[in-house]
mmCIF file of C-alpha atoms in Angstrom:
data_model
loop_
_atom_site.group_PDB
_atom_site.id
_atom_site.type_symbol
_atom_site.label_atom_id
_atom_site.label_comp_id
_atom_site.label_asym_id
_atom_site.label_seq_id
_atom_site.Cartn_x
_atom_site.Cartn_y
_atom_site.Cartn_z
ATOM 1 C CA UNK A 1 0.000 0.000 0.000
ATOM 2 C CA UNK A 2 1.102 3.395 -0.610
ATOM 3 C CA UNK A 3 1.357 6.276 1.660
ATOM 4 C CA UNK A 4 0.533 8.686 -0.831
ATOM 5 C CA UNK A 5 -3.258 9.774 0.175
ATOM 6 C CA UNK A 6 -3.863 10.808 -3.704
ATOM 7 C CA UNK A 7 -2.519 7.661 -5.281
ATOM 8 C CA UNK A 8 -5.155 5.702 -2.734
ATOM 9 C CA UNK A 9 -7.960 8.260 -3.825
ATOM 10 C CA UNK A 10 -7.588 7.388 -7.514
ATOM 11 C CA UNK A 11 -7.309 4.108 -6.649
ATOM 12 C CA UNK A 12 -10.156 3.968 -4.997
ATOM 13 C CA UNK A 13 -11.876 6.091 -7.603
ATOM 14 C CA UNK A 14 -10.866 3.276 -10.632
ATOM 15 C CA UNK A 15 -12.195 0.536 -8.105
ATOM 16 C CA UNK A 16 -15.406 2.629 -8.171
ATOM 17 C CA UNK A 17 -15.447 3.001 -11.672
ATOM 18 C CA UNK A 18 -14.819 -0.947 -12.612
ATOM 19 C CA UNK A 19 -17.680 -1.976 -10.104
ATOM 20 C CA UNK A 20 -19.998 0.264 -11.361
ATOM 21 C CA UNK A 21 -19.465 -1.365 -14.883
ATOM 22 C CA UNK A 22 -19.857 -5.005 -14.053
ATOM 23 C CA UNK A 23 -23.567 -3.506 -13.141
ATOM 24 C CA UNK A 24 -24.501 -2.354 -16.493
ATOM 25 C CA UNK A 25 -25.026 -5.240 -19.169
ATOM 26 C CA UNK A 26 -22.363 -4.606 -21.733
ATOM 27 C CA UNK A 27 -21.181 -6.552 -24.962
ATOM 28 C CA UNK A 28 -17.533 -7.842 -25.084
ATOM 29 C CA UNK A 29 -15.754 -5.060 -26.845
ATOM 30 C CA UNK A 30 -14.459 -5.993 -30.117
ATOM 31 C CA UNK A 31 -15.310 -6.523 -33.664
ATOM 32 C CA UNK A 32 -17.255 -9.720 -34.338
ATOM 33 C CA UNK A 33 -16.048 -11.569 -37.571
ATOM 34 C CA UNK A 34 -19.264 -12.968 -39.222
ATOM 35 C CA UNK A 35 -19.863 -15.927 -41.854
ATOM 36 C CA UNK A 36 -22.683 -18.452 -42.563
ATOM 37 C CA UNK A 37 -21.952 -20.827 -39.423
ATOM 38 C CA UNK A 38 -22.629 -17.692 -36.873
ATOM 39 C CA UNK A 39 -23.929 -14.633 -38.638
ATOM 40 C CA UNK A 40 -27.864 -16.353 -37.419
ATOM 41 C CA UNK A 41 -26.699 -16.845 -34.202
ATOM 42 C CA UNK A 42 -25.448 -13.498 -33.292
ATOM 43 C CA UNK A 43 -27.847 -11.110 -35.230
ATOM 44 C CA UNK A 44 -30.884 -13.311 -33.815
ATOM 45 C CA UNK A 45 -29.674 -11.873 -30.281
ATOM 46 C CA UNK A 46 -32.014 -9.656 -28.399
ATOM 47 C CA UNK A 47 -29.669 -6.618 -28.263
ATOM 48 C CA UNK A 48 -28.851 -4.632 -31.995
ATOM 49 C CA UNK A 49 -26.147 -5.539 -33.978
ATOM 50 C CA UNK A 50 -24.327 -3.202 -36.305
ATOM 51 C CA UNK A 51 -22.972 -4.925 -39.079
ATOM 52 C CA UNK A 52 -20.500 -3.849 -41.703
ATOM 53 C CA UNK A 53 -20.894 -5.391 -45.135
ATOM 54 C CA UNK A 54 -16.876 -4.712 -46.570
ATOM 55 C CA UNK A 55 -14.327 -6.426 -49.059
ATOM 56 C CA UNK A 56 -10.712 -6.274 -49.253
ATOM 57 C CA UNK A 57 -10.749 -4.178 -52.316
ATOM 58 C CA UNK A 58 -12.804 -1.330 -51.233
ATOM 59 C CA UNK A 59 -11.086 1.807 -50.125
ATOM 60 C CA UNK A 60 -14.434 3.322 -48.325
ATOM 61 C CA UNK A 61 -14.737 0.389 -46.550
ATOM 62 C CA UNK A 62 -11.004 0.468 -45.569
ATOM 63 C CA UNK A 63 -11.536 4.048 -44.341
ATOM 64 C CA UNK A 64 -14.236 2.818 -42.363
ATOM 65 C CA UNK A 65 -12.695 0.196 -40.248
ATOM 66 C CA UNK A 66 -10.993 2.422 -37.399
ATOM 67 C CA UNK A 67 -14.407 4.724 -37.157
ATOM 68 C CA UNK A 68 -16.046 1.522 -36.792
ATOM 69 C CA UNK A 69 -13.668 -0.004 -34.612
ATOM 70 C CA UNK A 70 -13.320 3.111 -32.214
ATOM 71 C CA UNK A 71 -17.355 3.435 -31.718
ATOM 72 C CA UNK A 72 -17.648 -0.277 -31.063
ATOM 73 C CA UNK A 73 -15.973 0.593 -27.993
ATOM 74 C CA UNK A 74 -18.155 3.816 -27.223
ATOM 75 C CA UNK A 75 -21.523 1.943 -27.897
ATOM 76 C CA UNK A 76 -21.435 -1.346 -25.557
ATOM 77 C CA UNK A 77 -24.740 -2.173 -25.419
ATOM 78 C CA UNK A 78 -23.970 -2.899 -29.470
ATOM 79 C CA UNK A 79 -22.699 -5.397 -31.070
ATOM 80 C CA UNK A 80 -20.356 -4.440 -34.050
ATOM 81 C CA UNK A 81 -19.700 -7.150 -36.892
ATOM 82 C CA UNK A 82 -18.355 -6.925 -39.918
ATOM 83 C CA UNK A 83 -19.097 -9.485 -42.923
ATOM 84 C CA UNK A 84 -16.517 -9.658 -45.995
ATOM 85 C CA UNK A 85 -18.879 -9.834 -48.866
ATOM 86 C CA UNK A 86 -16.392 -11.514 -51.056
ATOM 87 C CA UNK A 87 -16.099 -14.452 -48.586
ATOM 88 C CA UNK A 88 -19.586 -14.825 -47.683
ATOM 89 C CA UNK A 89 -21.377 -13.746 -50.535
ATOM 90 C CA UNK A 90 -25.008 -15.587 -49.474
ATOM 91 C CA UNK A 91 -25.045 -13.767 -46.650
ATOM 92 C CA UNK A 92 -24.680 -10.684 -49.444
ATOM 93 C CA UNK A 93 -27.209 -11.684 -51.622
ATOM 94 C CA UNK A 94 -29.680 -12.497 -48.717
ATOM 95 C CA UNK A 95 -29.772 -8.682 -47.441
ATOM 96 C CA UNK A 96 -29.195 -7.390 -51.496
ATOM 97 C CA UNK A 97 -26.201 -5.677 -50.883
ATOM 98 C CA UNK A 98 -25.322 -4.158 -53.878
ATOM 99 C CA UNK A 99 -22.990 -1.722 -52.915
ATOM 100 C CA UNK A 100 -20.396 -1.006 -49.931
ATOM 101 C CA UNK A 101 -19.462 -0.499 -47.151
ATOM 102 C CA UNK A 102 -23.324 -0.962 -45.773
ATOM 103 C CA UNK A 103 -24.206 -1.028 -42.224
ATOM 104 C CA UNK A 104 -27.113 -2.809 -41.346
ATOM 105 C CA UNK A 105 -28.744 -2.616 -38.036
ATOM 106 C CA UNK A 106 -30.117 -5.892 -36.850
ATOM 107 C CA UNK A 107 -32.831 -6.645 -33.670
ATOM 108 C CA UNK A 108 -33.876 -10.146 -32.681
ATOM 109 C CA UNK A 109 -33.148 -10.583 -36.344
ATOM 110 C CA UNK A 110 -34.295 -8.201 -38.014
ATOM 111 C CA UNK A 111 -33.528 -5.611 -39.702
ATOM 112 C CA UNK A 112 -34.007 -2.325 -38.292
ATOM 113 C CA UNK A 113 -32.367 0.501 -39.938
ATOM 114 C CA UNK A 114 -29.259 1.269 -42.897
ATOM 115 C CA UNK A 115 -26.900 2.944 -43.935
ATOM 116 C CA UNK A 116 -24.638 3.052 -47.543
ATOM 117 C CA UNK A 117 -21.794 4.505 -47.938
ATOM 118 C CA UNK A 118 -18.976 5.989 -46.380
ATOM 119 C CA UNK A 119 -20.723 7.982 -43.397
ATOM 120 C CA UNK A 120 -17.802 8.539 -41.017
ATOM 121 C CA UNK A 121 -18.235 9.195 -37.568
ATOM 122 C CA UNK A 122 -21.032 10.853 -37.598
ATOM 123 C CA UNK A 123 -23.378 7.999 -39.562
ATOM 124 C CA UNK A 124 -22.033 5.587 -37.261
ATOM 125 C CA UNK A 125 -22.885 7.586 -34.247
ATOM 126 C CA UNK A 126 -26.129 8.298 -35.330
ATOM 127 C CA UNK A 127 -27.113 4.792 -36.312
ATOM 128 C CA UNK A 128 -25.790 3.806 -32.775
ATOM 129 C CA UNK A 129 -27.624 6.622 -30.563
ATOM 130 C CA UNK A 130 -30.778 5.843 -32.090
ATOM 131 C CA UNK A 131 -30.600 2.359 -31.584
ATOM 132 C CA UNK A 132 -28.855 2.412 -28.151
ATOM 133 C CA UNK A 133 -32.118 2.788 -25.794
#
């Protein structure tokens, strides 16, 4: 233990902090990686996914990936996954996307709101907010 009385009020503060997290229900930060064996599975969850609908090739999409990636962490009560169209291209075909990136916003399965195109921050953060209550 420290004798410092500030470095034991910050610690207690952060203590604070991390309990009062466990409370809330969040989703495991990260991106989810999505194909045909679990893109069902975790879209049919009761909480909205975000999903990302990308290929290698597509410079949008590429300019996409850290908005995405830094909102995922902002929005916890979201799941964020991304599904490369090239590799899973029924899952493409079964939501027509015809052009990307496109963010779909899935609730208990189904789909509840989109976006095309590259929308930045601010799309993201829109899609999220409105979807976050």
């Amino acid at each position: 233990m420290s004798d410092d009385p500030e470095i034991e009020k910050i610690k207690q503060r952060k203590l604070e902090e991390m309990l009062k997290q466990q409370d809330q229900p969040h989703i495991q930060p990260g991106i989810i990686d999505l194909n045909s064996t679990n893109f069902n599975q975790i879209v049919s969850a009761d909480n909205p996914t975000l999903v990302d609908f990308w290929a290698d090739w597509c410079g949008p999409c590429k300019s996409m990936h850290p908005i995405f990636e830094s909102l995922s962490k902002k929005y916890t009560n979201i799941k964020f996954a991304r599904v490369n169209v090239d590799q899973n291209q029924n899952i493409a075909m079964k939501f027509s996307v015809q052009s990307i990136p496109m963010f779909i916003m899935f609730k208990s399965g189904q789909i509840v709101d989109k976006m095309m195109g590259a929308v930045g921050a601010p799309g993201i953060h829109m899609i999220c907010k409105k979807h976050s209550n």
